[in-house]
Tab-separated table of C-alpha atoms in Angstrom:
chain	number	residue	atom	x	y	z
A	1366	UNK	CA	0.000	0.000	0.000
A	1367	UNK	CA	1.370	3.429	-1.302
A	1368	UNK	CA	2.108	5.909	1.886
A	1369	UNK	CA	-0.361	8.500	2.387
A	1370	UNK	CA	-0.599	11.606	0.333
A	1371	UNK	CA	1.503	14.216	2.001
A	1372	UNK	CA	4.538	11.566	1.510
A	1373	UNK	CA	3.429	11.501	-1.809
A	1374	UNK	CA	3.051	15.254	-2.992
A	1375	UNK	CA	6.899	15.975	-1.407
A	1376	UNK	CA	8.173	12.353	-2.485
A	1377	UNK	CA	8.469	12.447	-6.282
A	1378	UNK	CA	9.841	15.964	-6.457
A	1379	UNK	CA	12.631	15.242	-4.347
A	1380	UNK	CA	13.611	11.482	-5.744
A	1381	UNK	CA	13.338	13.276	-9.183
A	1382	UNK	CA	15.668	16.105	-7.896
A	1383	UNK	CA	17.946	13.695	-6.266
A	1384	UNK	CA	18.570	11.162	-9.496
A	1385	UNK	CA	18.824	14.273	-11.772
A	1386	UNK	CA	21.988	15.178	-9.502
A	1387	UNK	CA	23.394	12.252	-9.236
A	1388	UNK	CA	23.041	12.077	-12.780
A	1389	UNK	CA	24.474	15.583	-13.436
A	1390	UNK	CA	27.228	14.670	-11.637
A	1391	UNK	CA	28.319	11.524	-13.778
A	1392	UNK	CA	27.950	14.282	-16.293
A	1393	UNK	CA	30.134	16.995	-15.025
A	1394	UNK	CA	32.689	14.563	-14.670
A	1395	UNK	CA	32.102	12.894	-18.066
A	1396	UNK	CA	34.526	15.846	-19.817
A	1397	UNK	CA	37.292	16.495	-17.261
A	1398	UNK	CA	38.091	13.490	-14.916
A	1399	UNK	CA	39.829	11.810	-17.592
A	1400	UNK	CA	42.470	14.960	-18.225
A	1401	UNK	CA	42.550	15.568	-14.761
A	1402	UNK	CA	43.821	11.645	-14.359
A	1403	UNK	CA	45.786	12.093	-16.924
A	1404	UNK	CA	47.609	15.225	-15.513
A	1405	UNK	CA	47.885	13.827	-11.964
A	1406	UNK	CA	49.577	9.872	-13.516
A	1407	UNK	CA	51.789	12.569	-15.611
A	1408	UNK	CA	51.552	10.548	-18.895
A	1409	UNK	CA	48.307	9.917	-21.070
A	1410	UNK	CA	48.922	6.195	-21.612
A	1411	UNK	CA	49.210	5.834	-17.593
A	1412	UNK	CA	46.252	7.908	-17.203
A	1413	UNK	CA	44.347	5.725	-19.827
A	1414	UNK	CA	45.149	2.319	-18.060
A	1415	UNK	CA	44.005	4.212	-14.586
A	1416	UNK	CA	40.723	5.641	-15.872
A	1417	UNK	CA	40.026	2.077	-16.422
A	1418	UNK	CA	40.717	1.264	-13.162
A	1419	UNK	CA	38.626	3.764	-11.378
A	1420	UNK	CA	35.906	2.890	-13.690
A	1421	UNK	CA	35.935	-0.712	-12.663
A	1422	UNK	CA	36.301	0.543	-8.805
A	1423	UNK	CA	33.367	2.897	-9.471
A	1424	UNK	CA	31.053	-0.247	-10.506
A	1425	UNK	CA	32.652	-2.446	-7.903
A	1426	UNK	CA	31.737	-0.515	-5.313
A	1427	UNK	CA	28.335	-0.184	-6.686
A	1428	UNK	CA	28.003	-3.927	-6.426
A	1429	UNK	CA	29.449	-4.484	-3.182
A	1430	UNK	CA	27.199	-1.092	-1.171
A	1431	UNK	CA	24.083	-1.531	-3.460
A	1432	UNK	CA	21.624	-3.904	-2.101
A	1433	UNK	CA	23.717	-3.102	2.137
A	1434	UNK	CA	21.863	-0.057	1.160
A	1435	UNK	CA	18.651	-1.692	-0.345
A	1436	UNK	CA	18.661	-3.949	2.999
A	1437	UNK	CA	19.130	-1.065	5.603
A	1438	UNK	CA	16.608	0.944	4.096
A	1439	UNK	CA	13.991	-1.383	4.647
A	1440	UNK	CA	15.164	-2.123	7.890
A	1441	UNK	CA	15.357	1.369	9.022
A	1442	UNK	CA	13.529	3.356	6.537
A	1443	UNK	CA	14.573	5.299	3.131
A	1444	UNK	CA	15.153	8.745	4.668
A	1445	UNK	CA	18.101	8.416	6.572
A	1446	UNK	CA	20.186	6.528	4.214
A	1447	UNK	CA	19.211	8.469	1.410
A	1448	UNK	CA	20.041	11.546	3.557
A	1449	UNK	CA	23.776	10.165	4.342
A	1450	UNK	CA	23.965	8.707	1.244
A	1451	UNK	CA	23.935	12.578	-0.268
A	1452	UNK	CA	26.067	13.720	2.264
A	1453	UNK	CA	28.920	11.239	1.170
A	1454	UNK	CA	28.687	12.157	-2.569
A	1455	UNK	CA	28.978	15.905	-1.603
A	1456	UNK	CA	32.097	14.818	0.234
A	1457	UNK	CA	32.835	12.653	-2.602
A	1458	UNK	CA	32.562	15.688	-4.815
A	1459	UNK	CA	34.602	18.281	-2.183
A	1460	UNK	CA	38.027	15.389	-2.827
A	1461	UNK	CA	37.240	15.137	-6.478
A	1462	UNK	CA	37.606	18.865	-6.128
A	1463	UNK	CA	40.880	19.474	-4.310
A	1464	UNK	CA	42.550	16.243	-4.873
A	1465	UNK	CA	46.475	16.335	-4.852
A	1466	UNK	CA	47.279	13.475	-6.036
A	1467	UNK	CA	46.024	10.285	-7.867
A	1468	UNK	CA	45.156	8.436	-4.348
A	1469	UNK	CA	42.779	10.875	-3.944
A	1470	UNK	CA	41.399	10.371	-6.960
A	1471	UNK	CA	41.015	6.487	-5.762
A	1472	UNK	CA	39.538	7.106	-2.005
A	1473	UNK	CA	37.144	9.740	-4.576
A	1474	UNK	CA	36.110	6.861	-6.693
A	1475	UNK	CA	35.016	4.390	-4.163
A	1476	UNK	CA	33.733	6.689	-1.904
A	1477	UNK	CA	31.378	8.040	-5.016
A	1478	UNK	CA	30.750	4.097	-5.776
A	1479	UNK	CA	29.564	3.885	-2.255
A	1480	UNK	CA	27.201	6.896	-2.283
A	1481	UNK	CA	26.097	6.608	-6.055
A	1482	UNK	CA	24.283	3.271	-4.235
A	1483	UNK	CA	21.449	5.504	-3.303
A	1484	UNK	CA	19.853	4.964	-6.785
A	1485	UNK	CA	18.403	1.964	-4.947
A	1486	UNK	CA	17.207	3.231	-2.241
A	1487	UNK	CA	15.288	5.879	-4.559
A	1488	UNK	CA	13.634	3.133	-6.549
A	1489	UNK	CA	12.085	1.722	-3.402
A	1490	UNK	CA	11.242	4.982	-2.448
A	1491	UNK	CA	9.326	5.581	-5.523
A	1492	UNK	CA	7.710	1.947	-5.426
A	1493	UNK	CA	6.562	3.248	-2.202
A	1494	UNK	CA	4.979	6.233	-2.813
A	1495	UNK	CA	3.308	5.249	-6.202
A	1496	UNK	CA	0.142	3.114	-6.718
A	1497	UNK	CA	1.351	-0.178	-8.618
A	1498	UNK	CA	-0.993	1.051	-11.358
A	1499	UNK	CA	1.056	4.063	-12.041
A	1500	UNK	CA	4.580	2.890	-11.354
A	1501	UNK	CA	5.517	2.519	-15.247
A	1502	UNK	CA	4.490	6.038	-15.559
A	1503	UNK	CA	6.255	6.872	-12.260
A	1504	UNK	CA	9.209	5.050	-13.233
A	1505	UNK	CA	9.050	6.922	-16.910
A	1506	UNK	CA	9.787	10.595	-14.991
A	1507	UNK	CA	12.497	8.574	-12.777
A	1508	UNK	CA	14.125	7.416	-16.969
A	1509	UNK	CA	13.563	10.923	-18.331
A	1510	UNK	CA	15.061	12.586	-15.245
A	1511	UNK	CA	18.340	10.580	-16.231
A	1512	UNK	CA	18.600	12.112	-19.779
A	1513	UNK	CA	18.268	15.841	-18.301
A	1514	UNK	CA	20.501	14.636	-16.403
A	1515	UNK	CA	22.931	14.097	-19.347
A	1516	UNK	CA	21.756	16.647	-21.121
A	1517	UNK	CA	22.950	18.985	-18.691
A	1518	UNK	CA	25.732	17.499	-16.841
A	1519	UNK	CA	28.044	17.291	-19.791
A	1520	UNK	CA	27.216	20.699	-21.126
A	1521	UNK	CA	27.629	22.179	-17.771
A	1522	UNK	CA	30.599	20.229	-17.031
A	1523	UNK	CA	32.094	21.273	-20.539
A	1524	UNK	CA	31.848	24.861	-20.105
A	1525	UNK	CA	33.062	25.050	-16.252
A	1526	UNK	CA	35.926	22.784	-17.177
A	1527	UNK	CA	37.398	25.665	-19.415
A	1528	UNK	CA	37.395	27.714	-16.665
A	1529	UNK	CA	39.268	25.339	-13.920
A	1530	UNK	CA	39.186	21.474	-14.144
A	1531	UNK	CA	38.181	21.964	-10.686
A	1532	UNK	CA	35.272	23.433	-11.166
A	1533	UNK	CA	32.735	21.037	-12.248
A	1534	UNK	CA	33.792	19.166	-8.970
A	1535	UNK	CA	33.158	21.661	-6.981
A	1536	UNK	CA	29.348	22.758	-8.454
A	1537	UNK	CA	28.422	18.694	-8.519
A	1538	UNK	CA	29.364	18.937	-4.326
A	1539	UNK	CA	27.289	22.037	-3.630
A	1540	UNK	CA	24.379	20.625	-5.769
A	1541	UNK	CA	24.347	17.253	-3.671
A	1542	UNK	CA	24.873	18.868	-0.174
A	1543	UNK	CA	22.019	21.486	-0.929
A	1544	UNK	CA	20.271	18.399	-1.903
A	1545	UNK	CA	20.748	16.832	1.192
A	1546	UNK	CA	20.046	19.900	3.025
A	1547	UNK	CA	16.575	20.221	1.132
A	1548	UNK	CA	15.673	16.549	1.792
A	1549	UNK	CA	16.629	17.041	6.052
A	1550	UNK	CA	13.966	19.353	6.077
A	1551	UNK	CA	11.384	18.436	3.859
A	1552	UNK	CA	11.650	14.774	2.947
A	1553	UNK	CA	8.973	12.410	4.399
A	1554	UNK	CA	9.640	9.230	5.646
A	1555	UNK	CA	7.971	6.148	2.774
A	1556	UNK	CA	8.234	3.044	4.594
A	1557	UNK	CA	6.643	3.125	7.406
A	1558	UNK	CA	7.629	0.588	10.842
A	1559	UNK	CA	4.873	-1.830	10.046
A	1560	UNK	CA	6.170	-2.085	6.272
A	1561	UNK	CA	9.677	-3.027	7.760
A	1562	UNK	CA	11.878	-6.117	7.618
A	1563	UNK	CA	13.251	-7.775	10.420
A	1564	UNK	CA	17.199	-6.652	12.058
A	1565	UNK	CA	18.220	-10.389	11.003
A	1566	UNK	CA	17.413	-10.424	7.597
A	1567	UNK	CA	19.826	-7.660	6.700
A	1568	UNK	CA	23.089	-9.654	5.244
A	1569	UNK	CA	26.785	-7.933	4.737
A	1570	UNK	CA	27.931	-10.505	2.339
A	1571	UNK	CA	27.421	-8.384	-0.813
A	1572	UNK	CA	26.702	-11.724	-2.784
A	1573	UNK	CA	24.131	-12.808	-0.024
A	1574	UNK	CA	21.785	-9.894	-1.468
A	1575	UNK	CA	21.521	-12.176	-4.604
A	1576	UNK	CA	19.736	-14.827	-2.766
A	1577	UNK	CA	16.721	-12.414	-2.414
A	1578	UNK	CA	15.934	-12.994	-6.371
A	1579	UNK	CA	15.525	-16.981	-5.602
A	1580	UNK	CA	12.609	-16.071	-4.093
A	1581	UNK	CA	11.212	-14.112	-7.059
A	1582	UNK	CA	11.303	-16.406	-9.726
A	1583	UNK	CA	10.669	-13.956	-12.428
A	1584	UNK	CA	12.678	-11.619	-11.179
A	1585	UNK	CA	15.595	-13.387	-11.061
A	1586	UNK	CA	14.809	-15.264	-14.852
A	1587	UNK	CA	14.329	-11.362	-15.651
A	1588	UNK	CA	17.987	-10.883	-13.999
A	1589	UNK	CA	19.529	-12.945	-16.961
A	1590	UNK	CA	18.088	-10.565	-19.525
A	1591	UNK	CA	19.453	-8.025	-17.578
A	1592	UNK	CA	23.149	-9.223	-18.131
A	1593	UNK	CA	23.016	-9.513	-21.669
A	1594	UNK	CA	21.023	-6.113	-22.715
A	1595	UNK	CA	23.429	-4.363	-19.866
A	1596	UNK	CA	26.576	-5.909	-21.436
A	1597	UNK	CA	24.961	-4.435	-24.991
A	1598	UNK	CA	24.503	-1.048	-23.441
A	1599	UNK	CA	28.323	-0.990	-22.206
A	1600	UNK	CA	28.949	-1.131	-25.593
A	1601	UNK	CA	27.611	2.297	-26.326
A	1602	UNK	CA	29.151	3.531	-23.133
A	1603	UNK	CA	32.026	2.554	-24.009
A	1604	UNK	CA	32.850	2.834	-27.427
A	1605	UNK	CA	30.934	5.315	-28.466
A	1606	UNK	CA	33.272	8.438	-29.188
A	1607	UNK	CA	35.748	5.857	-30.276
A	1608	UNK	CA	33.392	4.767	-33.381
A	1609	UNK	CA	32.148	8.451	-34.135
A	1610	UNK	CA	35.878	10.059	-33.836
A	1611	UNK	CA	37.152	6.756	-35.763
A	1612	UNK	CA	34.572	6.469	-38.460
A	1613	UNK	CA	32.981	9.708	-38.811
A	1614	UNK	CA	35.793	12.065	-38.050
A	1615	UNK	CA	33.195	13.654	-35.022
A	1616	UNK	CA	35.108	16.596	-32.890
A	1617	UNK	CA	34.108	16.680	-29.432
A	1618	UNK	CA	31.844	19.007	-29.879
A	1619	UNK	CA	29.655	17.305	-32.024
A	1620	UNK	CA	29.802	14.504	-29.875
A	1621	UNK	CA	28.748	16.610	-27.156
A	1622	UNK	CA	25.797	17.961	-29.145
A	1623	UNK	CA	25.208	14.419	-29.890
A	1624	UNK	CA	24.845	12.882	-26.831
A	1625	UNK	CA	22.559	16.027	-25.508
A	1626	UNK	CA	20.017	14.663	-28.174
A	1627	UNK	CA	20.542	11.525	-26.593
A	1628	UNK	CA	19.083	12.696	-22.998
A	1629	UNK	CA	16.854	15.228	-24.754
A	1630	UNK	CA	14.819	12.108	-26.904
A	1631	UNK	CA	15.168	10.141	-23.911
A	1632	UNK	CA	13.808	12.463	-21.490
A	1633	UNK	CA	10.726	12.930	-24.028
A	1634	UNK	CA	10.364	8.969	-24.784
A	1635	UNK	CA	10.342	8.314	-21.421
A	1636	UNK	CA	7.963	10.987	-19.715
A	1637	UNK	CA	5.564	11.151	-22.742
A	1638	UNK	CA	5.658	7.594	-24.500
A	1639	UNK	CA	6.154	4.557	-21.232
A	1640	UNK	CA	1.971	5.417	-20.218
A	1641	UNK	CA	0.689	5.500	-23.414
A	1642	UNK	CA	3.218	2.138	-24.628
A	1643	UNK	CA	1.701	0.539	-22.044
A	1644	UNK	CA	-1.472	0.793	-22.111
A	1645	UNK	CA	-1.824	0.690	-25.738
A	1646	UNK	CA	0.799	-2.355	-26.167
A	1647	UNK	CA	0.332	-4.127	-22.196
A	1648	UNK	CA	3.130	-4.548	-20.340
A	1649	UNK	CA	4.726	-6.924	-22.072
A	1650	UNK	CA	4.622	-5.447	-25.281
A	1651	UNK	CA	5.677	-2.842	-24.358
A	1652	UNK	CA	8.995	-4.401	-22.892
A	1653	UNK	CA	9.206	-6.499	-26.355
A	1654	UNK	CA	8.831	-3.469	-28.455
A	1655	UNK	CA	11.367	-1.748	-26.812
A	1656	UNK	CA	14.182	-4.081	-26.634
A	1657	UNK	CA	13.613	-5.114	-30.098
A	1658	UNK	CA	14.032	-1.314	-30.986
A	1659	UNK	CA	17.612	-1.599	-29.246
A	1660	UNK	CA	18.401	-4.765	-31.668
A	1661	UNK	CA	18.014	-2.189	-34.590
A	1662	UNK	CA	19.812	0.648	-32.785
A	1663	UNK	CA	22.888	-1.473	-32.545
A	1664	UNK	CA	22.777	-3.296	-35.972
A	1665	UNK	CA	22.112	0.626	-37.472
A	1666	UNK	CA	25.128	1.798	-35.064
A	1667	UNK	CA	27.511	-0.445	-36.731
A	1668	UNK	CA	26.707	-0.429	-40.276
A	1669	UNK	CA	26.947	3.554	-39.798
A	1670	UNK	CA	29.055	5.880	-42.076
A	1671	UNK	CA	27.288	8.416	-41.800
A	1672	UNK	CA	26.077	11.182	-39.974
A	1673	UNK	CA	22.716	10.334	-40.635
A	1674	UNK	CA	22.562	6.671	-39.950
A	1675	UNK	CA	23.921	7.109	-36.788
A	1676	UNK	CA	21.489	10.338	-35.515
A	1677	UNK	CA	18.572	7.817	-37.056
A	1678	UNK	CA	20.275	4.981	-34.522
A	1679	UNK	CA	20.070	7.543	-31.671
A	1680	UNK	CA	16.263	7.638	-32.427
A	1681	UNK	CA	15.854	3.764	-32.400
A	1682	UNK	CA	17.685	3.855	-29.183
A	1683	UNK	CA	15.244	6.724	-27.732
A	1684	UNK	CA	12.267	4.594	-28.395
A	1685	UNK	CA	13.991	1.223	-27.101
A	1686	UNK	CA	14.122	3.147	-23.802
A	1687	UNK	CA	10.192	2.405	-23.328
A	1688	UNK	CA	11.252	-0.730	-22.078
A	1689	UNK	CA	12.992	-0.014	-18.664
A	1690	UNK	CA	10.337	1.470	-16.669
A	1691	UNK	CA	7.588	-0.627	-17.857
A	1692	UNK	CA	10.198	-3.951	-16.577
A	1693	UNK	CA	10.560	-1.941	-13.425
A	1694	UNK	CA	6.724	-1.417	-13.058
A	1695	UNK	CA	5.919	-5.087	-13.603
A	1696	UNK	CA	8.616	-6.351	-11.002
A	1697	UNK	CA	7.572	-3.791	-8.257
A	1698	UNK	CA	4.148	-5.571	-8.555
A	1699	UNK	CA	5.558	-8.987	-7.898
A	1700	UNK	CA	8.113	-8.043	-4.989
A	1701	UNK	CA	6.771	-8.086	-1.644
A	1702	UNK	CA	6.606	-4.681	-0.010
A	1703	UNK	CA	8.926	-5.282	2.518
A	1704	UNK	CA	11.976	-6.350	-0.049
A	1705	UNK	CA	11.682	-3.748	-2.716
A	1706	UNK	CA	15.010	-2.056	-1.339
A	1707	UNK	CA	17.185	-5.564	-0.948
A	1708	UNK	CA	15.300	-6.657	-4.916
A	1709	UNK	CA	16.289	-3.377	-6.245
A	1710	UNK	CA	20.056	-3.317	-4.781
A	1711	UNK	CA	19.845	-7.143	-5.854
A	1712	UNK	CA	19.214	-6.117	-9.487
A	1713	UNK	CA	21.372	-2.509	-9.595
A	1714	UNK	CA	24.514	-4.846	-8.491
A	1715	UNK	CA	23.937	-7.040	-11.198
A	1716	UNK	CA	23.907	-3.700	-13.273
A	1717	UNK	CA	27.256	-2.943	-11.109
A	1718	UNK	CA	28.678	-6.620	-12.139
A	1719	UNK	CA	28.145	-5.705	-15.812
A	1720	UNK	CA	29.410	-2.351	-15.394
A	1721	UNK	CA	32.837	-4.288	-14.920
A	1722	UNK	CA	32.863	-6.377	-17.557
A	1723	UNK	CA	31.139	-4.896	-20.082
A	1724	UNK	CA	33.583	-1.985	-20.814
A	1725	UNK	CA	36.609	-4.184	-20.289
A	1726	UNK	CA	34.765	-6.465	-23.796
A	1727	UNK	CA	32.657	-3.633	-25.919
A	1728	UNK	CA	36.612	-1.663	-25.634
A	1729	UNK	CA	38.856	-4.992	-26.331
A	1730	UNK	CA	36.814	-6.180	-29.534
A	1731	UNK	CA	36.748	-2.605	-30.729
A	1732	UNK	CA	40.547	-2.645	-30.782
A	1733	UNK	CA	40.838	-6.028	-32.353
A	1734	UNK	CA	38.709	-5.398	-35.268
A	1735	UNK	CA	40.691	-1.506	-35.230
A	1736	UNK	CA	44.314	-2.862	-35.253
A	1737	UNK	CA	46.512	-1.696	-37.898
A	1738	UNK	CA	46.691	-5.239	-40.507
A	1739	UNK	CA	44.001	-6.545	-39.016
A	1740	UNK	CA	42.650	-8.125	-42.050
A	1741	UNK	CA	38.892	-8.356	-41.207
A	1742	UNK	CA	38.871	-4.616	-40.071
A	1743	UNK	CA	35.190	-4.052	-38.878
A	1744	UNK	CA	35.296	-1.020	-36.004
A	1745	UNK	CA	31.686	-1.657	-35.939
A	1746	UNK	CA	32.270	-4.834	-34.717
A	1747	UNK	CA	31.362	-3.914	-31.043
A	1748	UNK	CA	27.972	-2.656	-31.786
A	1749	UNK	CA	27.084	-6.184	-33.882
A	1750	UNK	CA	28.196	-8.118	-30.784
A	1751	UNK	CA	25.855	-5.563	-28.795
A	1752	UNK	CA	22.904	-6.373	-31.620
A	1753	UNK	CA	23.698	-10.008	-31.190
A	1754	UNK	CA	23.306	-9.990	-26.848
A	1755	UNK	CA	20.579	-8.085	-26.722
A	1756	UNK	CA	18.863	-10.020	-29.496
A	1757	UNK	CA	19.370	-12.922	-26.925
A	1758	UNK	CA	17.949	-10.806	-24.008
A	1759	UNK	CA	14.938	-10.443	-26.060
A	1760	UNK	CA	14.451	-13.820	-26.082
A	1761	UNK	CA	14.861	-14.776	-22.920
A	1762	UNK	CA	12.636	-12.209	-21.627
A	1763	UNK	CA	10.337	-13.093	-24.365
A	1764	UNK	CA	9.969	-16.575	-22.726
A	1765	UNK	CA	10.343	-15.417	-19.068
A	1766	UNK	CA	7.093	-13.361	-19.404
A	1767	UNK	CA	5.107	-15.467	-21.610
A	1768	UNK	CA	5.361	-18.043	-18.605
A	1769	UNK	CA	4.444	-15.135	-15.941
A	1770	UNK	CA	0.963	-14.380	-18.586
A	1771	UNK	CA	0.531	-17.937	-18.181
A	1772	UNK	CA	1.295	-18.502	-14.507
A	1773	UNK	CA	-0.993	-15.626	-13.402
């Protein structure tokens, strides 16, 4: 049962504000942290080869704090630990900001890993709040507030990193500690103590978590499409301004302009399109629809070699994002109310798990089907490996909820 409406009416705002921040500052960073590793290692290749492994900390970290956070906040509510949880990425931020030296950088990276956990605990939050029969459309806002988010992060963090490196550092840590300020004083408390687990079932182990999706069968079936499409997605993370600069001869500022379509279609998809999708496709169809869009975004992303194939793939890739919230919808339905934050940290370190290796695989094939007298050069290579995972994701969840419509 939702919480009652004065929760409600302050709830959304805030979880909305609090994603688009966390969001924006991924995308502050997105332009500077790399020089500014590369200027602390004092040699680009060294700086390369460490970027990697503060990206790989980032996600680890993730994995590891992600459903301790899911767990404590439905032990002890979402309120506090989203409140400390904002506190340590404005901390997070403040080193980023006046970091010395490249251990800083580190302690930065996991500490930002640690805090950038509190995605979960603002998914439960928003299961909370929301009546199940509007948590697609709930969840929609929650998708669109991540590509404002990188609409404006990378812009902002663009133009304040030609003033100072610093800078964008510094903004991202006043945003999140106003943030947290805002939230001590006027968030409301979702979950309340009759809606709470139990001290004992909270677990440490950051692989115990997992265990909660063996008791959700389509959840965790739903987990196994997860890996796949996420490992596809890594792709575009990844590679992206590798392909563009490679094949198109893109400067950075069209890539920048670029990827602020990107969060601009996806903010639109996703706020104006998941409602209607669903109700006009179901559910399921909806999901289908939208991961069998991504299939076509990656096959269109490879064959690209041209500007206009590829801003037609960014379209494709818009639409596919229908899919997310109306999976996230159907799975708050089926989780008991109780478990939403240790299923949603369950699920976001799964994310975290392919976060790891997806990078380290989209970037390696790239470079093998790159290399000078490599004679089956293909640099779209990546992106058909990307078409041919999520093609299999489609199928399994294809199966996995045909058996739910059968089983309910």
């Amino acid at each position: 049962m939702p919480s009652p409406a004065p929760a409600r009416r302050a709830a959304l705002p805030f979880i909305l504000l609090t994603v688009l921040l966390d969001v924006m500052g991924i995308g502050l960073i997105i332009p500077v942290f790399p020089g500014l590793v590369s200027d602390l290692a004092g040699d680009p290749t060294q700086g390369a080869r460490l970027l990697g492994v503060f990206t790989a900390v980032y996600a680890l970290m993730q994995f590891v704090f992600a459903p301790i956070l899911g767990a404590l906040s439905d032990r002890y509510g979402r309120r506090p630990v989203l409140l400390l949880s904002l506190l340590g990425l404005g901390l997070d931020y403040l080193l980023l900001s006046f970091a010395p030296n490249l251990w800083w950088l580190f302690l930065g990276r996991v500490l930002a890993g640690v805090t950038g956990a509190s995605i979960t605990v603002a998914n439960a939050y928003l299961a909370d709040v929301t009546a199940p029969e509007h948590r697609a459309r709930s969840f929609g806002l929650l998708g669109a507030t991540f590509g404002v988010g990188f609409i404006l992060g990378p812009a902002l963090g663009g133009v304040l990193g030609d003033v100072d490196a610093r800078l964008p550092f510094l903004a991202a840590a006043v945003l999140a500690l106003l943030n947290a300020a805002y939230g001590f004083f006027i968030l409301p408390e979702s979950l309340p103590p009759e809606r709470r687990g139990t001290p004992e079932r909270i677990r440490f182990n950051p692989l115990a978590p997992l265990t909660v999706l063996g008791r959700y069968p389509l959840v965790r079936n739903l987990a196994a499409a997860f890996v796949l499409i996420g490992m596809a997605q890594q792709t575009i993370f990844s590679t992206w301004v590798l392909f563009t600069t490679r094949v198109l001869g893109w400067t950075a500022t069209q890539n920048g302009l670029a990827l602020a379509l990107v969060g601009l279609l996806s903010a639109v998809v996703q706020a104006g399109l998941v409602g209607t999708a669903v109700r006009v496709l179901g559910e399921r169809g909806a999901i289908l629809t939208g991961l069998g869009l991504g299939v076509m975004q990656y096959l269109l992303l490879g064959a690209a070699r041209t500007d206009g194939l590829l801003y037609a793939s960014i379209v494709l890739g818009s639409l596919a994002g229908i899919a997310g919230p109306a999976i996230q919808g159907l799975i708050s339905r089926r989780v008991d109310p109780t478990e939403q934050g240790r299923v949603q940290g369950a699920l976001t370190s799964v994310q975290s798990l392919v976060g790891i290796a997806g990078p380290l695989v989209a970037t390696s094939v790239f470079a093998a089907f790159t290399r000078p007298g490599n004679p089956y050069h293909e640099p779209g290579a990546a992106f058909y490996l990307a078409a041919l995972l999520s093609l299999a994701g489609t199928v399994v969840a294809g199966v996995v909820l045909r058996r739910a419509g059968r089983q309910s």
